[in-house]
Amino acid sequence: EGRRARPAETMWRIGLAFGLGVALEALLGWLLKRRRASSSTAIEVIFFPSKVTCTEELLAGVPCVCPLPHGESALSRLLVRVLEARRSLDLCFFAFSSPQLGRAVLLLHSRGVRVRLVIDSDYMALRGSQIGPLRRAGIPVRHDQDRGYMHHKFAIVDKKVLITGSLNWTTQAIQTNQENVLVVEDQALVNIFVAEFEKIWENYNPANYTFFSKHEKTGIENA
Amino acid sequence: EGRRARPAETMWRIGLAFGLGVALEALLGWLLKRRRASSSTAIEVIFFPSKVTCTEELLAGVPCVCPLPHGESALSRLLVRVLEARRSLDLCFFAFSSPQLGRAVLLLHSRGVRVRLVIDSDYMALRGSQIGPLRRAGIPVRHDQDRGYMHHKFAIVDKKVLITGSLNWTTQAIQTNQENVLVVEDQALVNIFVAEFEKIWENYNPANYTFFSKHEKTGIENA
């Protein structure tokens, strides 16, 4: 009537069965995790206008004691994400005149990050345009010469993070406009924008320029 | 020496052990799936300029035999996503003059979809602006009266899908500009934009209007 000790063979079989179940679980969990990883997406939203804050510490790397507020702002959050670039920064903007973002791009360039910039030809000579300083520092800049606008407003950081939205990189937009910026980590999406950037970069190759027959007012010499 | 048939009790134990393993797997798989579902994100990208195609079938619901091409285009893809609205459509645009998108919004309004529109005051009287027809149809429209621009370009469909990017809803932008639009299904992100829309909607409540002291050129009567 009393239970006898199980023979070793039976113990071994029970252990094997349990192990098979766990192995099946581990395999399925790994497959699920792989699917999750391949479709994992993180999106940060930054709304503007930004309050005016001091961004010297971000850009100069040393604490600043100027009278401006020193907390976080929409601009400082955007700068942080741009400054994360370590290998490449591809910029595609309708207008670019923000001195802080200009300094951030120059800083990355000086660190050896490969920067490329596409800009709309009608707005590259905007008051305060950063195109001149960026070109003088050796950053390659290309622009459209179409009737339509190059109206994108996106940046690609290290071919891994997409920064896109309604915001042109101008002080007016940053400080006074209602704007949104998405910072998207999604490799499939980023790859699509990388391909779009490369296509535009090739389309706007200076070898194809027709010397501004239609856009003389915005010649390269004004930038 | 020969193996004996296992007693029923041992078989039962082996089955139980295997079952426990499988149950553990199912539980973990379910938890993983739940985590995936709660962070699931789908993003469609639409680049412009759009080729010109006939959109009558989408907007009128009957096949069209006009000489325009009848295939898919960036504009038709955008229209399809907008026309999916069944309950609400919240629009927040710097400029809105596309007749096709205007018709799509009127169609949704006539189906009982709750449409609300926020627009920049400086651009609401743009040539071909859709604001007048939409207002006359009974769609509530609000606008800023700030010095800065209401520069967003987003739509929220049924509080579930966010359509956002660089594209203003104008024919010039659709047909001639380099533009991007993201169609994002991500409830956490959409909720953030819903909150932003509601904040702007309240800020631009007509009860707060100061009768265009600074912006007389763009008075409501021109829209």
CSV table of C-alpha atoms in Angstrom, one decimal:
chain,number,residue,atom,x,y,z
A,1,GLU,CA,0.0,0.0,0.0
A,2,GLY,CA,2.8,2.4,0.9
A,3,ARG,CA,4.6,4.2,-2.0
A,4,ARG,CA,7.9,2.7,-3.0
A,5,ALA,CA,10.9,4.8,-4.0
A,6,ARG,CA,10.8,5.4,-7.7
A,7,PRO,CA,13.5,3.6,-9.7
A,8,ALA,CA,16.2,5.9,-11.1
A,9,GLU,CA,15.1,5.2,-14.6
A,10,THR,CA,11.6,6.6,-14.0
A,11,MET,CA,13.1,9.7,-12.3
A,12,TRP,CA,15.3,10.2,-15.4
A,13,ARG,CA,12.3,9.9,-17.7
A,14,ILE,CA,10.3,12.5,-15.7
A,15,GLY,CA,13.3,14.8,-15.7
A,16,LEU,CA,13.6,14.4,-19.5
A,17,ALA,CA,10.0,15.1,-20.1
A,18,PHE,CA,10.1,18.3,-17.9
A,19,GLY,CA,13.3,19.4,-19.6
A,20,LEU,CA,11.7,18.9,-23.0
A,21,GLY,CA,8.8,21.2,-22.0
A,22,VAL,CA,11.1,23.8,-20.7
A,23,ALA,CA,13.3,23.6,-23.8
A,24,LEU,CA,10.2,24.1,-26.0
A,25,GLU,CA,9.3,27.1,-23.9
A,26,ALA,CA,12.8,28.6,-24.2
A,27,LEU,CA,12.8,28.0,-27.9
A,28,LEU,CA,9.4,29.7,-28.4
A,29,GLY,CA,10.4,32.5,-26.0
A,30,TRP,CA,13.6,33.1,-28.0
A,31,LEU,CA,11.6,33.2,-31.3
A,32,LEU,CA,9.1,35.6,-29.8
A,33,LYS,CA,11.9,37.8,-28.4
A,34,ARG,CA,13.6,37.8,-31.8
A,35,ARG,CA,10.4,39.0,-33.4
A,36,ARG,CA,10.0,41.6,-30.8
A,37,ALA,CA,13.5,42.8,-31.2
A,38,SER,CA,13.3,43.1,-35.0
A,39,SER,CA,10.1,45.2,-34.7
A,40,SER,CA,11.0,47.1,-31.6
A,41,THR,CA,10.3,50.8,-31.9
A,42,ALA,CA,10.9,53.7,-29.5
A,43,ILE,CA,9.5,57.1,-30.2
A,44,GLU,CA,10.2,60.3,-28.3
A,45,VAL,CA,8.1,63.4,-29.0
A,46,ILE,CA,9.3,67.0,-28.6
A,47,PHE,CA,6.8,69.8,-28.9
A,48,PHE,CA,7.8,73.4,-29.6
A,49,PRO,CA,7.9,76.4,-29.0
A,50,SER,CA,10.8,75.9,-26.7
A,51,LYS,CA,11.4,78.0,-23.7
A,52,VAL,CA,14.7,79.9,-23.9
A,53,THR,CA,17.4,78.2,-21.9
A,54,CYS,CA,21.1,78.3,-21.8
A,55,THR,CA,22.6,75.5,-24.0
A,56,GLU,CA,26.3,76.4,-23.4
A,57,GLU,CA,26.9,73.3,-21.2
A,58,LEU,CA,25.7,71.0,-23.9
A,59,LEU,CA,27.7,72.8,-26.6
A,60,ALA,CA,30.8,73.9,-24.8
A,61,GLY,CA,31.0,71.1,-22.3
A,62,VAL,CA,31.5,73.3,-19.3
A,63,PRO,CA,29.0,74.7,-16.8
A,64,CYS,CA,27.7,78.2,-17.6
A,65,VAL,CA,26.7,80.9,-15.1
A,66,CYS,CA,24.9,83.3,-17.5
A,67,PRO,CA,21.6,84.7,-16.4
A,68,LEU,CA,19.5,82.4,-18.7
A,69,PRO,CA,17.6,79.5,-17.1
A,70,HIS,CA,19.6,76.3,-17.2
A,71,GLY,CA,17.0,73.6,-17.1
A,72,GLU,CA,15.7,71.3,-19.8
A,73,SER,CA,13.8,72.7,-22.8
A,74,ALA,CA,12.5,71.4,-26.1
A,75,LEU,CA,15.7,72.8,-27.8
A,76,SER,CA,18.0,71.2,-25.3
A,77,ARG,CA,16.2,67.8,-25.7
A,78,LEU,CA,16.7,68.1,-29.5
A,79,LEU,CA,20.3,69.1,-29.1
A,80,VAL,CA,21.0,66.1,-26.8
A,81,ARG,CA,19.6,63.7,-29.5
A,82,VAL,CA,21.6,65.3,-32.3
A,83,LEU,CA,24.8,65.3,-30.2
A,84,GLU,CA,24.5,61.5,-29.7
A,85,ALA,CA,25.9,61.1,-33.3
A,86,ARG,CA,29.2,59.2,-33.3
A,87,ARG,CA,29.6,58.2,-36.9
A,88,SER,CA,27.3,60.0,-39.3
A,89,LEU,CA,24.7,62.8,-39.4
A,90,ASP,CA,22.6,63.2,-42.5
A,91,LEU,CA,20.6,66.4,-42.5
A,92,CYS,CA,17.7,67.3,-44.9
A,93,PHE,CA,16.1,70.6,-44.1
A,94,PHE,CA,14.1,73.3,-45.8
A,95,ALA,CA,15.8,76.0,-43.7
A,96,PHE,CA,18.6,76.0,-41.2
A,97,SER,CA,19.5,79.1,-39.3
A,98,SER,CA,19.5,78.1,-35.6
A,99,PRO,CA,23.0,79.1,-34.2
A,100,GLN,CA,22.8,76.5,-31.4
A,101,LEU,CA,22.0,73.7,-33.9
A,102,GLY,CA,24.7,75.1,-36.2
A,103,ARG,CA,27.2,74.8,-33.4
A,104,ALA,CA,26.1,71.3,-32.5
A,105,VAL,CA,26.7,70.2,-36.1
A,106,LEU,CA,30.1,71.9,-36.2
A,107,LEU,CA,31.0,70.2,-33.0
A,108,LEU,CA,30.1,66.8,-34.4
A,109,HIS,CA,32.1,67.6,-37.6
A,110,SER,CA,35.1,68.5,-35.5
A,111,ARG,CA,34.8,65.2,-33.7
A,112,GLY,CA,35.0,63.3,-37.0
A,113,VAL,CA,31.4,62.6,-37.4
A,114,ARG,CA,30.6,62.4,-41.2
A,115,VAL,CA,28.1,65.2,-41.7
A,116,ARG,CA,26.1,65.8,-45.0
A,117,LEU,CA,23.5,68.5,-45.5
A,118,VAL,CA,20.7,68.9,-48.0
A,119,ILE,CA,19.0,72.2,-48.0
A,120,ASP,CA,16.3,74.1,-50.1
A,121,SER,CA,18.0,76.4,-52.5
A,122,ASP,CA,15.4,79.2,-52.0
A,123,TYR,CA,16.1,79.3,-48.2
A,124,MET,CA,19.8,78.5,-48.0
A,125,ALA,CA,20.6,82.3,-48.0
A,126,LEU,CA,18.0,83.1,-45.3
A,127,ARG,CA,19.0,85.7,-42.7
A,128,GLY,CA,21.2,83.9,-40.2
A,129,SER,CA,21.6,80.8,-42.4
A,130,GLN,CA,24.1,78.3,-41.0
A,131,ILE,CA,25.0,77.1,-44.5
A,132,GLY,CA,27.9,79.4,-45.0
A,133,PRO,CA,29.7,78.6,-41.7
A,134,LEU,CA,29.0,74.8,-42.2
A,135,ARG,CA,30.4,74.9,-45.7
A,136,ARG,CA,33.4,76.9,-44.7
A,137,ALA,CA,34.1,74.2,-42.0
A,138,GLY,CA,34.2,71.6,-44.8
A,139,ILE,CA,30.8,70.1,-44.5
A,140,PRO,CA,29.4,69.0,-47.9
A,141,VAL,CA,26.1,70.8,-48.6
A,142,ARG,CA,23.8,70.1,-51.6
A,143,HIS,CA,20.6,71.7,-52.6
A,144,ASP,CA,17.7,71.3,-55.0
A,145,GLN,CA,17.3,73.4,-58.1
A,146,ASP,CA,13.7,72.5,-58.8
A,147,ARG,CA,10.7,74.8,-58.8
A,148,GLY,CA,9.2,72.8,-55.8
A,149,TYR,CA,10.6,73.1,-52.3
A,150,MET,CA,13.0,70.6,-50.7
A,151,HIS,CA,10.6,70.7,-47.7
A,152,HIS,CA,11.8,67.8,-45.6
A,153,LYS,CA,12.8,68.5,-42.0
A,154,PHE,CA,14.7,65.3,-41.0
A,155,ALA,CA,18.0,64.2,-39.6
A,156,ILE,CA,19.4,60.7,-39.4
A,157,VAL,CA,21.8,60.0,-36.5
A,158,ASP,CA,24.3,57.2,-37.1
A,159,LYS,CA,21.9,55.6,-39.6
A,160,LYS,CA,20.0,54.4,-36.5
A,161,VAL,CA,17.8,57.3,-35.2
A,162,LEU,CA,15.4,59.4,-37.3
A,163,ILE,CA,14.6,62.9,-36.1
A,164,THR,CA,11.7,64.2,-38.2
A,165,GLY,CA,8.6,66.5,-37.9
A,166,SER,CA,7.4,70.0,-38.8
A,167,LEU,CA,10.3,71.9,-37.3
A,168,ASN,CA,12.8,73.8,-39.5
A,169,TRP,CA,16.0,74.4,-37.7
A,170,THR,CA,15.4,78.2,-37.3
A,171,THR,CA,15.3,80.3,-34.2
A,172,GLN,CA,11.8,81.6,-35.2
A,173,ALA,CA,10.5,78.1,-35.4
A,174,ILE,CA,12.2,76.9,-32.2
A,175,GLN,CA,11.1,79.9,-30.0
A,176,THR,CA,7.7,80.9,-31.4
A,177,ASN,CA,6.0,78.2,-33.5
A,178,GLN,CA,3.8,75.3,-32.6
A,179,GLU,CA,5.9,72.4,-33.8
A,180,ASN,CA,6.4,68.7,-33.3
A,181,VAL,CA,9.5,66.5,-33.6
A,182,LEU,CA,9.6,62.8,-33.4
A,183,VAL,CA,12.8,61.0,-32.5
A,184,VAL,CA,12.2,57.5,-33.8
A,185,GLU,CA,14.3,54.4,-33.2
A,186,ASP,CA,13.0,51.8,-35.7
A,187,GLN,CA,15.6,50.3,-38.0
A,188,ALA,CA,13.2,49.5,-40.8
A,189,LEU,CA,11.8,53.0,-40.9
A,190,VAL,CA,15.3,54.6,-40.6
A,191,ASN,CA,16.5,52.4,-43.5
A,192,ILE,CA,13.7,53.9,-45.7
A,193,PHE,CA,14.8,57.4,-44.8
A,194,VAL,CA,18.5,56.6,-45.4
A,195,ALA,CA,17.5,55.4,-48.9
A,196,GLU,CA,15.5,58.6,-49.4
A,197,PHE,CA,18.4,60.7,-48.3
A,198,GLU,CA,20.9,58.9,-50.6
A,199,LYS,CA,18.5,59.3,-53.5
A,200,ILE,CA,18.2,63.1,-52.9
A,201,TRP,CA,21.9,63.4,-52.3
A,202,GLU,CA,22.6,61.9,-55.7
A,203,ASN,CA,19.8,63.9,-57.4
A,204,TYR,CA,21.4,67.1,-56.1
A,205,ASN,CA,24.9,66.2,-57.1
A,206,PRO,CA,26.6,69.4,-58.1
A,207,ALA,CA,27.7,67.7,-61.4
A,208,ASN,CA,24.0,68.0,-62.3
A,209,TYR,CA,23.6,71.7,-61.5
A,210,THR,CA,22.6,74.0,-64.4
A,211,PHE,CA,24.1,77.1,-62.8
A,212,PHE,CA,20.9,78.5,-61.4
A,213,SER,CA,19.3,79.5,-64.7
A,214,LYS,CA,16.0,79.7,-62.9
A,215,HIS,CA,17.2,80.6,-59.4
A,216,GLU,CA,19.9,83.2,-59.9
A,217,LYS,CA,18.9,85.1,-56.8
A,218,THR,CA,20.0,82.2,-54.6
A,219,GLY,CA,23.4,81.4,-56.1
A,220,ILE,CA,26.0,79.6,-54.1
A,221,GLU,CA,28.0,82.8,-53.7
A,222,ASN,CA,25.3,84.2,-51.3
A,223,ALA,CA,25.4,81.2,-48.9
B,1,GLU,CA,17.3,-7.6,-18.7
B,2,GLY,CA,14.4,-6.7,-21.2
B,3,ARG,CA,12.5,-3.5,-20.5
B,4,ARG,CA,9.2,-3.9,-18.7
B,5,ALA,CA,6.0,-2.0,-19.6
B,6,ARG,CA,5.9,1.2,-17.4
B,7,PRO,CA,3.2,1.2,-14.8
B,8,ALA,CA,0.3,3.6,-15.4
B,9,GLU,CA,1.4,5.8,-12.4
B,10,THR,CA,4.8,6.5,-14.0
B,11,MET,CA,3.3,7.3,-17.3
B,12,TRP,CA,1.0,9.8,-15.5
B,13,ARG,CA,4.0,11.4,-13.8
B,14,ILE,CA,5.9,11.8,-17.0
B,15,GLY,CA,2.8,13.3,-18.6
B,16,LEU,CA,2.4,15.7,-15.7
B,17,ALA,CA,6.0,16.8,-15.9
B,18,PHE,CA,5.8,17.4,-19.6
B,19,GLY,CA,2.5,19.3,-19.1
B,20,LEU,CA,4.1,21.5,-16.5
B,21,GLY,CA,6.9,22.4,-18.9
B,22,VAL,CA,4.5,23.2,-21.7
B,23,ALA,CA,2.3,25.3,-19.3
B,24,LEU,CA,5.3,27.3,-18.2
B,25,GLU,CA,6.1,27.9,-21.9
B,26,ALA,CA,2.6,29.0,-22.6
B,27,LEU,CA,2.5,31.4,-19.7
B,28,LEU,CA,5.8,33.0,-20.6
B,29,GLY,CA,4.8,33.2,-24.3
B,30,TRP,CA,1.6,34.9,-23.3
B,31,LEU,CA,3.4,37.4,-21.1
B,32,LEU,CA,5.9,38.1,-24.0
B,33,LYS,CA,3.0,38.5,-26.4
B,34,ARG,CA,1.2,40.9,-24.1
B,35,ARG,CA,4.4,43.0,-23.9
B,36,ARG,CA,4.7,43.0,-27.6
B,37,ALA,CA,1.0,43.9,-28.1
B,38,SER,CA,1.2,46.8,-25.6
B,39,SER,CA,4.2,48.3,-27.4
B,40,SER,CA,3.2,47.3,-30.9
B,41,THR,CA,3.9,50.0,-33.5
B,42,ALA,CA,3.2,50.2,-37.2
B,43,ILE,CA,4.6,53.0,-39.3
B,44,GLU,CA,3.8,53.6,-43.0
B,45,VAL,CA,5.9,56.2,-44.8
B,46,ILE,CA,4.6,58.2,-47.8
B,47,PHE,CA,7.1,60.4,-49.7
B,48,PHE,CA,6.1,63.3,-51.9
B,49,PRO,CA,5.9,64.8,-54.6
B,50,SER,CA,3.0,62.7,-55.7
B,51,LYS,CA,2.4,61.8,-59.3
B,52,VAL,CA,-0.9,63.2,-60.5
B,53,THR,CA,-3.5,60.5,-60.6
B,54,CYS,CA,-7.3,60.5,-60.7
B,55,THR,CA,-8.8,60.2,-57.1
B,56,GLU,CA,-12.4,60.3,-58.2
B,57,GLU,CA,-13.0,56.6,-57.4
B,58,LEU,CA,-11.8,57.2,-53.8
B,59,LEU,CA,-13.8,60.4,-53.3
B,60,ALA,CA,-17.0,59.7,-55.3
B,61,GLY,CA,-17.1,55.9,-54.9
B,62,VAL,CA,-17.6,55.2,-58.6
B,63,PRO,CA,-15.1,54.3,-61.3
B,64,CYS,CA,-13.9,57.1,-63.4
B,65,VAL,CA,-12.9,57.1,-67.1
B,66,CYS,CA,-11.1,60.5,-67.2
B,67,PRO,CA,-7.8,60.6,-69.1
B,68,LEU,CA,-5.7,60.9,-65.9
B,69,PRO,CA,-3.7,57.8,-64.7
B,70,HIS,CA,-5.8,55.8,-62.2
B,71,GLY,CA,-3.1,53.9,-60.3
B,72,GLU,CA,-1.8,54.4,-56.8
B,73,SER,CA,0.0,57.6,-55.9
B,74,ALA,CA,1.3,59.3,-52.7
B,75,LEU,CA,-1.8,61.4,-52.6
B,76,SER,CA,-4.1,58.4,-53.1
B,77,ARG,CA,-2.3,56.5,-50.3
B,78,LEU,CA,-2.8,59.6,-48.0
B,79,LEU,CA,-6.5,59.8,-48.9
B,80,VAL,CA,-7.0,56.2,-48.2
B,81,ARG,CA,-5.6,56.6,-44.6
B,82,VAL,CA,-7.7,59.8,-44.0
B,83,LEU,CA,-10.9,58.2,-45.4
B,84,GLU,CA,-10.5,55.3,-42.8
B,85,ALA,CA,-11.9,57.7,-40.2
B,86,ARG,CA,-15.2,56.4,-38.7
B,87,ARG,CA,-15.7,58.4,-35.5
B,88,SER,CA,-13.4,61.5,-35.4
B,89,LEU,CA,-10.8,63.4,-37.4
B,90,ASP,CA,-8.7,66.0,-35.7
B,91,LEU,CA,-6.7,68.2,-38.1
B,92,CYS,CA,-3.9,70.6,-37.2
B,93,PHE,CA,-2.4,72.2,-40.2
B,94,PHE,CA,-0.3,75.3,-41.1
B,95,ALA,CA,-2.1,75.4,-44.5
B,96,PHE,CA,-4.9,73.5,-46.2
B,97,SER,CA,-5.8,74.2,-49.8
B,98,SER,CA,-5.8,70.7,-51.5
B,99,PRO,CA,-9.2,70.3,-53.1
B,100,GLN,CA,-9.0,66.5,-52.9
B,101,LEU,CA,-8.2,66.5,-49.2
B,102,GLY,CA,-10.9,69.1,-48.7
B,103,ARG,CA,-13.4,66.8,-50.4
B,104,ALA,CA,-12.3,63.9,-48.3
B,105,VAL,CA,-12.9,65.9,-45.1
B,106,LEU,CA,-16.3,67.0,-46.3
B,107,LEU,CA,-17.2,63.4,-47.2
B,108,LEU,CA,-16.2,62.2,-43.7
B,109,HIS,CA,-18.2,65.1,-42.1
B,110,SER,CA,-21.3,64.1,-44.2
B,111,ARG,CA,-20.9,60.5,-42.9
B,112,GLY,CA,-21.1,61.8,-39.3
B,113,VAL,CA,-17.4,61.7,-38.5
B,114,ARG,CA,-16.7,64.4,-35.9
B,115,VAL,CA,-14.2,66.7,-37.6
B,116,ARG,CA,-12.3,69.5,-35.9
B,117,LEU,CA,-9.7,71.7,-37.6
B,118,VAL,CA,-6.9,74.0,-36.3
B,119,ILE,CA,-5.2,76.2,-38.8
B,120,ASP,CA,-2.6,79.0,-38.8
B,121,SER,CA,-4.4,82.4,-39.0
B,122,ASP,CA,-1.8,83.8,-41.5
B,123,TYR,CA,-2.4,81.0,-44.0
B,124,MET,CA,-6.1,80.3,-43.6
B,125,ALA,CA,-7.0,82.8,-46.4
B,126,LEU,CA,-4.4,81.3,-48.8
B,127,ARG,CA,-5.5,81.1,-52.4
B,128,GLY,CA,-7.6,78.0,-52.7
B,129,SER,CA,-7.9,77.6,-49.0
B,130,GLN,CA,-10.4,74.9,-48.0
B,131,ILE,CA,-11.3,76.7,-44.7
B,132,GLY,CA,-14.3,78.6,-46.2
B,133,PRO,CA,-16.0,75.5,-47.7
B,134,LEU,CA,-15.3,73.4,-44.6
B,135,ARG,CA,-16.7,76.1,-42.3
B,136,ARG,CA,-19.8,76.6,-44.5
B,137,ALA,CA,-20.4,72.8,-44.2
B,138,GLY,CA,-20.5,73.2,-40.4
B,139,ILE,CA,-17.0,72.0,-39.5
B,140,PRO,CA,-15.6,73.8,-36.5
B,141,VAL,CA,-12.3,75.6,-37.3
B,142,ARG,CA,-10.1,77.4,-34.8
B,143,HIS,CA,-6.9,79.3,-35.4
B,144,ASP,CA,-4.0,80.9,-33.5
B,145,GLN,CA,-3.7,84.6,-33.1
B,146,ASP,CA,0.0,84.6,-32.0
B,147,ARG,CA,3.0,86.1,-33.7
B,148,GLY,CA,4.4,82.6,-34.2
B,149,TYR,CA,3.1,80.1,-36.7
B,150,MET,CA,0.8,77.2,-35.9
B,151,HIS,CA,3.2,75.1,-37.9
B,152,HIS,CA,2.0,71.5,-37.1
B,153,LYS,CA,1.0,69.3,-40.0
B,154,PHE,CA,-0.8,66.4,-38.3
B,155,ALA,CA,-4.1,64.6,-38.4
B,156,ILE,CA,-5.5,62.1,-35.9
B,157,VAL,CA,-7.9,59.5,-37.2
B,158,ASP,CA,-10.3,58.0,-34.7
B,159,LYS,CA,-7.8,58.8,-31.9
B,160,LYS,CA,-5.9,55.7,-33.1
B,161,VAL,CA,-3.8,56.7,-36.0
B,162,LEU,CA,-1.4,59.7,-36.3
B,163,ILE,CA,-0.7,61.1,-39.7
B,164,THR,CA,2.2,63.6,-39.4
B,165,GLY,CA,5.2,64.9,-41.3
B,166,SER,CA,6.4,67.9,-43.3
B,167,LEU,CA,3.5,68.0,-45.7
B,168,ASN,CA,1.0,70.9,-45.6
B,169,TRP,CA,-2.2,69.9,-47.3
B,170,THR,CA,-1.7,72.1,-50.4
B,171,THR,CA,-1.6,71.2,-54.1
B,172,GLN,CA,1.8,72.8,-54.4
B,173,ALA,CA,3.3,70.7,-51.7
B,174,ILE,CA,1.6,67.5,-52.9
B,175,GLN,CA,2.6,67.8,-56.5
B,176,THR,CA,6.0,69.6,-56.4
B,177,ASN,CA,7.7,69.4,-53.0
B,178,GLN,CA,10.0,66.8,-51.5
B,179,GLU,CA,7.9,65.8,-48.4
B,180,ASN,CA,7.4,63.0,-46.0
B,181,VAL,CA,4.4,61.8,-44.1
B,182,LEU,CA,4.4,59.1,-41.4
B,183,VAL,CA,1.2,57.2,-40.7
B,184,VAL,CA,1.8,55.9,-37.2
B,185,GLU,CA,-0.2,53.4,-35.2
B,186,ASP,CA,1.1,53.5,-31.7
B,187,GLN,CA,-1.5,54.2,-29.0
B,188,ALA,CA,0.9,55.8,-26.5
B,189,LEU,CA,2.2,58.2,-29.2
B,190,VAL,CA,-1.3,59.0,-30.5
B,191,ASN,CA,-2.4,59.8,-26.9
B,192,ILE,CA,0.3,62.4,-26.7
B,193,PHE,CA,-0.8,64.0,-29.9
B,194,VAL,CA,-4.5,63.9,-28.8
B,195,ALA,CA,-3.5,65.7,-25.6
B,196,GLU,CA,-1.6,68.3,-27.7
B,197,PHE,CA,-4.5,68.8,-30.0
B,198,GLU,CA,-7.0,69.3,-27.1
B,199,LYS,CA,-4.6,71.8,-25.5
B,200,ILE,CA,-4.3,73.8,-28.7
B,201,TRP,CA,-8.1,73.5,-29.3
B,202,GLU,CA,-8.7,75.1,-25.9
B,203,ASN,CA,-6.0,77.7,-26.3
B,204,TYR,CA,-7.6,78.8,-29.6
B,205,ASN,CA,-11.1,78.9,-28.2
B,206,PRO,CA,-12.9,81.9,-30.0
B,207,ALA,CA,-13.9,83.2,-26.6
B,208,ASN,CA,-10.3,84.2,-26.2
B,209,TYR,CA,-9.9,85.9,-29.6
B,210,THR,CA,-9.0,89.6,-29.4
B,211,PHE,CA,-10.5,90.4,-32.8
B,212,PHE,CA,-7.3,90.4,-34.8
B,213,SER,CA,-5.7,93.5,-33.4
B,214,LYS,CA,-2.3,92.3,-34.7
B,215,HIS,CA,-3.5,90.3,-37.7
B,216,GLU,CA,-6.2,92.4,-39.4
B,217,LYS,CA,-5.1,91.2,-42.9
B,218,THR,CA,-6.3,87.7,-42.1
B,219,GLY,CA,-9.7,88.4,-40.6
B,220,ILE,CA,-12.2,85.6,-40.5
B,221,GLU,CA,-14.3,87.4,-43.2
B,222,ASN,CA,-11.6,86.5,-45.8
B,223,ALA,CA,-11.7,82.8,-45.2
